[in-house]
JSON list of C-alpha atoms in Angstrom, two decimals:
[
{"chain": "A", "resi": 1, "resn": "UNK", "atom": "CA", "xyz": [0.07, -0.08, 0.01]},
{"chain": "A", "resi": 2, "resn": "UNK", "atom": "CA", "xyz": [2.89, 2.45, 0.88]},
{"chain": "A", "resi": 3, "resn": "UNK", "atom": "CA", "xyz": [4.44, 1.86, -2.62]},
{"chain": "A", "resi": 4, "resn": "UNK", "atom": "CA", "xyz": [1.36, 2.58, -4.34]},
{"chain": "A", "resi": 5, "resn": "UNK", "atom": "CA", "xyz": [0.99, 5.94, -2.32]},
{"chain": "A", "resi": 6, "resn": "UNK", "atom": "CA", "xyz": [4.62, 6.49, -3.19]},
{"chain": "A", "resi": 7, "resn": "UNK", "atom": "CA", "xyz": [4.13, 6.06, -7.05]},
{"chain": "A", "resi": 8, "resn": "UNK", "atom": "CA", "xyz": [1.00, 8.36, -6.75]},
{"chain": "A", "resi": 9, "resn": "UNK", "atom": "CA", "xyz": [2.92, 10.96, -5.07]},
{"chain": "A", "resi": 10, "resn": "UNK", "atom": "CA", "xyz": [6.13, 10.83, -7.21]},
{"chain": "A", "resi": 11, "resn": "UNK", "atom": "CA", "xyz": [5.07, 13.57, -9.69]},
{"chain": "A", "resi": 12, "resn": "UNK", "atom": "CA", "xyz": [4.93, 15.84, -6.66]},
{"chain": "A", "resi": 13, "resn": "UNK", "atom": "CA", "xyz": [8.12, 14.91, -5.39]},
{"chain": "A", "resi": 14, "resn": "UNK", "atom": "CA", "xyz": [9.72, 14.98, -8.80]},
{"chain": "A", "resi": 15, "resn": "UNK", "atom": "CA", "xyz": [8.07, 18.08, -10.57]},
{"chain": "A", "resi": 16, "resn": "UNK", "atom": "CA", "xyz": [9.91, 17.36, -13.88]},
{"chain": "A", "resi": 17, "resn": "UNK", "atom": "CA", "xyz": [7.68, 14.54, -14.36]},
{"chain": "A", "resi": 18, "resn": "UNK", "atom": "CA", "xyz": [4.76, 16.85, -14.43]},
{"chain": "A", "resi": 19, "resn": "UNK", "atom": "CA", "xyz": [7.07, 18.87, -17.01]},
{"chain": "A", "resi": 20, "resn": "UNK", "atom": "CA", "xyz": [7.44, 15.52, -19.18]},
{"chain": "A", "resi": 21, "resn": "UNK", "atom": "CA", "xyz": [3.53, 15.09, -19.01]},
{"chain": "A", "resi": 22, "resn": "UNK", "atom": "CA", "xyz": [2.94, 18.65, -20.23]},
{"chain": "A", "resi": 23, "resn": "UNK", "atom": "CA", "xyz": [5.48, 18.48, -22.98]},
{"chain": "A", "resi": 24, "resn": "UNK", "atom": "CA", "xyz": [4.03, 15.04, -24.25]},
{"chain": "A", "resi": 25, "resn": "UNK", "atom": "CA", "xyz": [0.38, 16.53, -23.68]},
{"chain": "A", "resi": 26, "resn": "UNK", "atom": "CA", "xyz": [1.56, 19.46, -25.86]},
{"chain": "A", "resi": 27, "resn": "UNK", "atom": "CA", "xyz": [2.81, 17.07, -28.61]},
{"chain": "A", "resi": 28, "resn": "UNK", "atom": "CA", "xyz": [-0.42, 15.13, -28.64]},
{"chain": "A", "resi": 29, "resn": "UNK", "atom": "CA", "xyz": [-2.32, 18.49, -28.89]},
{"chain": "A", "resi": 30, "resn": "UNK", "atom": "CA", "xyz": [0.01, 19.72, -31.64]},
{"chain": "A", "resi": 31, "resn": "UNK", "atom": "CA", "xyz": [-0.30, 16.48, -33.63]},
{"chain": "A", "resi": 32, "resn": "UNK", "atom": "CA", "xyz": [-4.18, 16.32, -33.39]},
{"chain": "A", "resi": 33, "resn": "UNK", "atom": "CA", "xyz": [-4.08, 19.66, -34.71]},
{"chain": "A", "resi": 34, "resn": "UNK", "atom": "CA", "xyz": [-1.45, 18.76, -37.57]},
{"chain": "A", "resi": 35, "resn": "UNK", "atom": "CA", "xyz": [-2.96, 15.65, -38.80]},
{"chain": "A", "resi": 36, "resn": "UNK", "atom": "CA", "xyz": [-5.92, 16.78, -40.68]},
{"chain": "A", "resi": 37, "resn": "UNK", "atom": "CA", "xyz": [-3.83, 19.62, -42.34]},
{"chain": "A", "resi": 38, "resn": "UNK", "atom": "CA", "xyz": [-1.23, 17.10, -43.52]},
{"chain": "A", "resi": 39, "resn": "UNK", "atom": "CA", "xyz": [-3.95, 14.52, -44.86]},
{"chain": "A", "resi": 40, "resn": "UNK", "atom": "CA", "xyz": [-5.59, 17.43, -46.91]},
{"chain": "A", "resi": 41, "resn": "UNK", "atom": "CA", "xyz": [-2.27, 18.48, -48.36]},
{"chain": "A", "resi": 42, "resn": "UNK", "atom": "CA", "xyz": [-1.18, 15.02, -49.42]},
{"chain": "A", "resi": 43, "resn": "UNK", "atom": "CA", "xyz": [-0.96, 14.45, -53.14]},
{"chain": "A", "resi": 44, "resn": "UNK", "atom": "CA", "xyz": [0.78, 10.93, -53.73]},
{"chain": "A", "resi": 45, "resn": "UNK", "atom": "CA", "xyz": [-0.63, 7.65, -52.19]},
{"chain": "A", "resi": 46, "resn": "UNK", "atom": "CA", "xyz": [2.65, 7.35, -50.00]},
{"chain": "A", "resi": 47, "resn": "UNK", "atom": "CA", "xyz": [1.93, 10.87, -48.48]},
{"chain": "A", "resi": 48, "resn": "UNK", "atom": "CA", "xyz": [-1.98, 9.87, -47.96]},
{"chain": "A", "resi": 49, "resn": "UNK", "atom": "CA", "xyz": [-0.65, 6.72, -46.29]},
{"chain": "A", "resi": 50, "resn": "UNK", "atom": "CA", "xyz": [1.68, 8.75, -44.16]},
{"chain": "A", "resi": 51, "resn": "UNK", "atom": "CA", "xyz": [-0.60, 11.26, -43.24]},
{"chain": "A", "resi": 52, "resn": "UNK", "atom": "CA", "xyz": [-3.46, 9.04, -42.62]},
{"chain": "A", "resi": 53, "resn": "UNK", "atom": "CA", "xyz": [-3.49, 5.68, -40.98]},
{"chain": "A", "resi": 54, "resn": "UNK", "atom": "CA", "xyz": [0.29, 5.80, -40.13]},
{"chain": "A", "resi": 55, "resn": "UNK", "atom": "CA", "xyz": [0.45, 9.29, -38.69]},
{"chain": "A", "resi": 56, "resn": "UNK", "atom": "CA", "xyz": [-0.25, 8.53, -35.12]},
{"chain": "A", "resi": 57, "resn": "UNK", "atom": "CA", "xyz": [1.60, 5.34, -34.94]},
{"chain": "A", "resi": 58, "resn": "UNK", "atom": "CA", "xyz": [4.67, 6.85, -36.39]},
{"chain": "A", "resi": 59, "resn": "UNK", "atom": "CA", "xyz": [4.63, 9.72, -34.24]},
{"chain": "A", "resi": 60, "resn": "UNK", "atom": "CA", "xyz": [4.32, 7.69, -31.03]},
{"chain": "A", "resi": 61, "resn": "UNK", "atom": "CA", "xyz": [6.96, 5.39, -32.36]},
{"chain": "A", "resi": 62, "resn": "UNK", "atom": "CA", "xyz": [9.34, 8.51, -32.62]},
{"chain": "A", "resi": 63, "resn": "UNK", "atom": "CA", "xyz": [8.58, 9.64, -29.22]},
{"chain": "A", "resi": 64, "resn": "UNK", "atom": "CA", "xyz": [9.08, 6.11, -27.74]},
{"chain": "A", "resi": 65, "resn": "UNK", "atom": "CA", "xyz": [12.38, 5.85, -29.44]},
{"chain": "A", "resi": 66, "resn": "UNK", "atom": "CA", "xyz": [13.41, 9.10, -27.99]},
{"chain": "A", "resi": 67, "resn": "UNK", "atom": "CA", "xyz": [12.35, 8.04, -24.38]},
{"chain": "A", "resi": 68, "resn": "UNK", "atom": "CA", "xyz": [14.00, 4.59, -24.77]},
{"chain": "A", "resi": 69, "resn": "UNK", "atom": "CA", "xyz": [17.49, 6.27, -26.00]},
{"chain": "A", "resi": 70, "resn": "UNK", "atom": "CA", "xyz": [17.23, 9.10, -23.12]},
{"chain": "A", "resi": 71, "resn": "UNK", "atom": "CA", "xyz": [16.17, 6.48, -20.44]},
{"chain": "A", "resi": 72, "resn": "UNK", "atom": "CA", "xyz": [18.90, 4.13, -20.78]},
{"chain": "A", "resi": 73, "resn": "UNK", "atom": "CA", "xyz": [21.78, 5.79, -22.44]},
{"chain": "A", "resi": 74, "resn": "UNK", "atom": "CA", "xyz": [24.35, 3.93, -20.60]},
{"chain": "A", "resi": 75, "resn": "UNK", "atom": "CA", "xyz": [23.07, 0.42, -21.47]},
{"chain": "A", "resi": 76, "resn": "UNK", "atom": "CA", "xyz": [22.73, 1.65, -25.44]},
{"chain": "A", "resi": 77, "resn": "UNK", "atom": "CA", "xyz": [25.95, 3.10, -25.55]},
{"chain": "A", "resi": 78, "resn": "UNK", "atom": "CA", "xyz": [27.70, 0.24, -23.85]},
{"chain": "A", "resi": 79, "resn": "UNK", "atom": "CA", "xyz": [26.05, -2.25, -26.28]},
{"chain": "A", "resi": 80, "resn": "UNK", "atom": "CA", "xyz": [27.12, -0.04, -29.26]},
{"chain": "A", "resi": 81, "resn": "UNK", "atom": "CA", "xyz": [30.68, 0.16, -27.93]},
{"chain": "A", "resi": 82, "resn": "UNK", "atom": "CA", "xyz": [30.83, -3.52, -27.65]},
{"chain": "A", "resi": 83, "resn": "UNK", "atom": "CA", "xyz": [29.43, -3.92, -31.32]},
{"chain": "A", "resi": 84, "resn": "UNK", "atom": "CA", "xyz": [31.68, -1.43, -32.58]},
{"chain": "A", "resi": 85, "resn": "UNK", "atom": "CA", "xyz": [34.78, -2.93, -30.93]},
{"chain": "A", "resi": 86, "resn": "UNK", "atom": "CA", "xyz": [34.06, -6.37, -32.99]},
{"chain": "A", "resi": 87, "resn": "UNK", "atom": "CA", "xyz": [35.93, -5.17, -35.96]},
{"chain": "A", "resi": 88, "resn": "UNK", "atom": "CA", "xyz": [36.78, -2.27, -38.02]},
{"chain": "A", "resi": 89, "resn": "UNK", "atom": "CA", "xyz": [34.41, -3.06, -40.71]},
{"chain": "A", "resi": 90, "resn": "UNK", "atom": "CA", "xyz": [31.69, -3.26, -38.34]},
{"chain": "A", "resi": 91, "resn": "UNK", "atom": "CA", "xyz": [32.59, 0.15, -36.88]},
{"chain": "A", "resi": 92, "resn": "UNK", "atom": "CA", "xyz": [32.50, 1.62, -40.29]},
{"chain": "A", "resi": 93, "resn": "UNK", "atom": "CA", "xyz": [29.11, 0.29, -40.99]},
{"chain": "A", "resi": 94, "resn": "UNK", "atom": "CA", "xyz": [27.67, 1.42, -37.85]},
{"chain": "A", "resi": 95, "resn": "UNK", "atom": "CA", "xyz": [29.05, 4.67, -38.02]},
{"chain": "A", "resi": 96, "resn": "UNK", "atom": "CA", "xyz": [27.63, 5.19, -41.63]},
{"chain": "A", "resi": 97, "resn": "UNK", "atom": "CA", "xyz": [24.33, 3.76, -40.66]},
{"chain": "A", "resi": 98, "resn": "UNK", "atom": "CA", "xyz": [24.22, 6.40, -37.80]},
{"chain": "A", "resi": 99, "resn": "UNK", "atom": "CA", "xyz": [25.23, 9.31, -39.83]},
{"chain": "A", "resi": 100, "resn": "UNK", "atom": "CA", "xyz": [22.95, 8.64, -42.68]},
{"chain": "A", "resi": 101, "resn": "UNK", "atom": "CA", "xyz": [19.92, 7.96, -40.42]},
{"chain": "A", "resi": 102, "resn": "UNK", "atom": "CA", "xyz": [20.83, 11.26, -38.44]},
{"chain": "A", "resi": 103, "resn": "UNK", "atom": "CA", "xyz": [21.43, 13.37, -41.63]},
{"chain": "A", "resi": 104, "resn": "UNK", "atom": "CA", "xyz": [18.03, 12.20, -43.04]},
{"chain": "A", "resi": 105, "resn": "UNK", "atom": "CA", "xyz": [16.39, 12.88, -39.53]},
{"chain": "A", "resi": 106, "resn": "UNK", "atom": "CA", "xyz": [17.97, 16.37, -39.48]},
{"chain": "A", "resi": 107, "resn": "UNK", "atom": "CA", "xyz": [16.64, 17.15, -42.96]},
{"chain": "A", "resi": 108, "resn": "UNK", "atom": "CA", "xyz": [13.07, 17.38, -41.23]},
{"chain": "A", "resi": 109, "resn": "UNK", "atom": "CA", "xyz": [14.06, 20.23, -38.81]},
{"chain": "A", "resi": 110, "resn": "UNK", "atom": "CA", "xyz": [10.45, 20.76, -37.65]},
{"chain": "A", "resi": 111, "resn": "UNK", "atom": "CA", "xyz": [10.58, 17.09, -36.27]},
{"chain": "A", "resi": 112, "resn": "UNK", "atom": "CA", "xyz": [14.05, 17.68, -34.66]},
{"chain": "A", "resi": 113, "resn": "UNK", "atom": "CA", "xyz": [12.61, 20.61, -32.52]},
{"chain": "A", "resi": 114, "resn": "UNK", "atom": "CA", "xyz": [10.00, 18.26, -31.20]},
{"chain": "A", "resi": 115, "resn": "UNK", "atom": "CA", "xyz": [12.55, 15.59, -30.73]},
{"chain": "A", "resi": 116, "resn": "UNK", "atom": "CA", "xyz": [14.92, 17.82, -28.63]},
{"chain": "A", "resi": 117, "resn": "UNK", "atom": "CA", "xyz": [12.36, 19.20, -26.41]},
{"chain": "A", "resi": 118, "resn": "UNK", "atom": "CA", "xyz": [11.04, 15.76, -25.58]},
{"chain": "A", "resi": 119, "resn": "UNK", "atom": "CA", "xyz": [14.46, 14.44, -25.05]},
{"chain": "A", "resi": 120, "resn": "UNK", "atom": "CA", "xyz": [15.38, 17.69, -22.74]},
{"chain": "A", "resi": 121, "resn": "UNK", "atom": "CA", "xyz": [12.09, 16.76, -20.77]},
{"chain": "A", "resi": 122, "resn": "UNK", "atom": "CA", "xyz": [13.00, 13.20, -20.54]},
{"chain": "A", "resi": 123, "resn": "UNK", "atom": "CA", "xyz": [16.44, 13.90, -19.28]},
{"chain": "A", "resi": 124, "resn": "UNK", "atom": "CA", "xyz": [15.17, 16.45, -16.74]},
{"chain": "A", "resi": 125, "resn": "UNK", "atom": "CA", "xyz": [12.62, 13.85, -15.33]},
{"chain": "A", "resi": 126, "resn": "UNK", "atom": "CA", "xyz": [15.42, 11.39, -15.07]},
{"chain": "A", "resi": 127, "resn": "UNK", "atom": "CA", "xyz": [17.50, 13.77, -13.03]},
{"chain": "A", "resi": 128, "resn": "UNK", "atom": "CA", "xyz": [14.72, 14.58, -10.95]},
{"chain": "A", "resi": 129, "resn": "UNK", "atom": "CA", "xyz": [14.26, 11.07, -10.19]},
{"chain": "A", "resi": 130, "resn": "UNK", "atom": "CA", "xyz": [17.84, 10.44, -9.65]},
{"chain": "A", "resi": 131, "resn": "UNK", "atom": "CA", "xyz": [17.95, 13.29, -7.05]},
{"chain": "A", "resi": 132, "resn": "UNK", "atom": "CA", "xyz": [15.36, 11.38, -5.34]},
{"chain": "A", "resi": 133, "resn": "UNK", "atom": "CA", "xyz": [17.64, 8.26, -5.36]},
{"chain": "A", "resi": 134, "resn": "UNK", "atom": "CA", "xyz": [15.08, 6.56, -7.63]},
{"chain": "A", "resi": 135, "resn": "UNK", "atom": "CA", "xyz": [16.87, 4.35, -10.01]},
{"chain": "A", "resi": 136, "resn": "UNK", "atom": "CA", "xyz": [14.79, 1.56, -11.44]},
{"chain": "A", "resi": 137, "resn": "UNK", "atom": "CA", "xyz": [16.35, -1.11, -13.73]},
{"chain": "A", "resi": 138, "resn": "UNK", "atom": "CA", "xyz": [16.88, 0.52, -17.04]},
{"chain": "A", "resi": 139, "resn": "UNK", "atom": "CA", "xyz": [14.06, -1.42, -19.04]},
{"chain": "A", "resi": 140, "resn": "UNK", "atom": "CA", "xyz": [11.69, -0.61, -16.03]},
{"chain": "A", "resi": 141, "resn": "UNK", "atom": "CA", "xyz": [12.71, 3.11, -16.17]},
{"chain": "A", "resi": 142, "resn": "UNK", "atom": "CA", "xyz": [12.27, 3.15, -19.95]},
{"chain": "A", "resi": 143, "resn": "UNK", "atom": "CA", "xyz": [8.76, 1.53, -19.91]},
{"chain": "A", "resi": 144, "resn": "UNK", "atom": "CA", "xyz": [7.60, 3.67, -17.04]},
{"chain": "A", "resi": 145, "resn": "UNK", "atom": "CA", "xyz": [8.68, 6.86, -18.72]},
{"chain": "A", "resi": 146, "resn": "UNK", "atom": "CA", "xyz": [7.32, 5.72, -22.25]},
{"chain": "A", "resi": 147, "resn": "UNK", "atom": "CA", "xyz": [3.97, 5.21, -20.59]},
{"chain": "A", "resi": 148, "resn": "UNK", "atom": "CA", "xyz": [4.16, 8.29, -18.76]},
{"chain": "A", "resi": 149, "resn": "UNK", "atom": "CA", "xyz": [4.75, 10.05, -22.20]},
{"chain": "A", "resi": 150, "resn": "UNK", "atom": "CA", "xyz": [2.17, 8.12, -23.97]},
{"chain": "A", "resi": 151, "resn": "UNK", "atom": "CA", "xyz": [-0.39, 9.17, -21.36]},
{"chain": "A", "resi": 152, "resn": "UNK", "atom": "CA", "xyz": [0.56, 12.74, -21.89]},
{"chain": "A", "resi": 153, "resn": "UNK", "atom": "CA", "xyz": [0.02, 12.43, -25.83]},
{"chain": "A", "resi": 154, "resn": "UNK", "atom": "CA", "xyz": [-3.32, 10.73, -25.07]},
{"chain": "A", "resi": 155, "resn": "UNK", "atom": "CA", "xyz": [-4.52, 13.41, -22.66]},
{"chain": "A", "resi": 156, "resn": "UNK", "atom": "CA", "xyz": [-3.38, 16.01, -25.43]},
{"chain": "A", "resi": 157, "resn": "UNK", "atom": "CA", "xyz": [-5.29, 14.48, -28.26]},
{"chain": "A", "resi": 158, "resn": "UNK", "atom": "CA", "xyz": [-8.52, 14.19, -25.73]},
{"chain": "A", "resi": 159, "resn": "UNK", "atom": "CA", "xyz": [-8.09, 17.85, -24.90]},
{"chain": "A", "resi": 160, "resn": "UNK", "atom": "CA", "xyz": [-7.93, 18.62, -28.64]},
{"chain": "A", "resi": 161, "resn": "UNK", "atom": "CA", "xyz": [-11.20, 16.49, -29.32]},
{"chain": "A", "resi": 162, "resn": "UNK", "atom": "CA", "xyz": [-12.79, 18.08, -26.33]},
{"chain": "A", "resi": 163, "resn": "UNK", "atom": "CA", "xyz": [-11.85, 21.64, -27.57]},
{"chain": "A", "resi": 164, "resn": "UNK", "atom": "CA", "xyz": [-12.93, 21.01, -31.22]},
{"chain": "A", "resi": 165, "resn": "UNK", "atom": "CA", "xyz": [-16.32, 19.49, -29.94]},
{"chain": "A", "resi": 166, "resn": "UNK", "atom": "CA", "xyz": [-17.01, 22.48, -27.74]},
{"chain": "A", "resi": 167, "resn": "UNK", "atom": "CA", "xyz": [-16.06, 24.84, -30.72]},
{"chain": "A", "resi": 168, "resn": "UNK", "atom": "CA", "xyz": [-18.38, 23.34, -32.97]}
]
């Protein structure tokens, strides 16, 4: 019972969790606003697919990748270092993959701004949790922060739907 109350009061003790919830809520609100505009501007079948049924899953996947990378960087970097230490050819392949993927991602600067804000909020929340000496296992921490971010995105989407329903 004490553990449940500890989890319920955790956002009060670590206020950066509330900031993370607000940031993810804003992202959900923004995506709900942008989704119909992208769908109306789509011209090709691929654009229709990406702006239609794949828009929300891709945006949520992007948010989850950011949270996982920011929630357990030590584990990911250690695994990447061990992979790259296996051979020079593998090091070049991994570096090339990172540079190409990062370069393509940087071409979409509007997306980069959202990623940077979300990553900053996740890292601040982790810092706040470490200040309280709460250090769950990397996968548990990533799962908890991911569910917190998805909750915020869902709340932002619901807020948008309520505002649109009231305005109509």
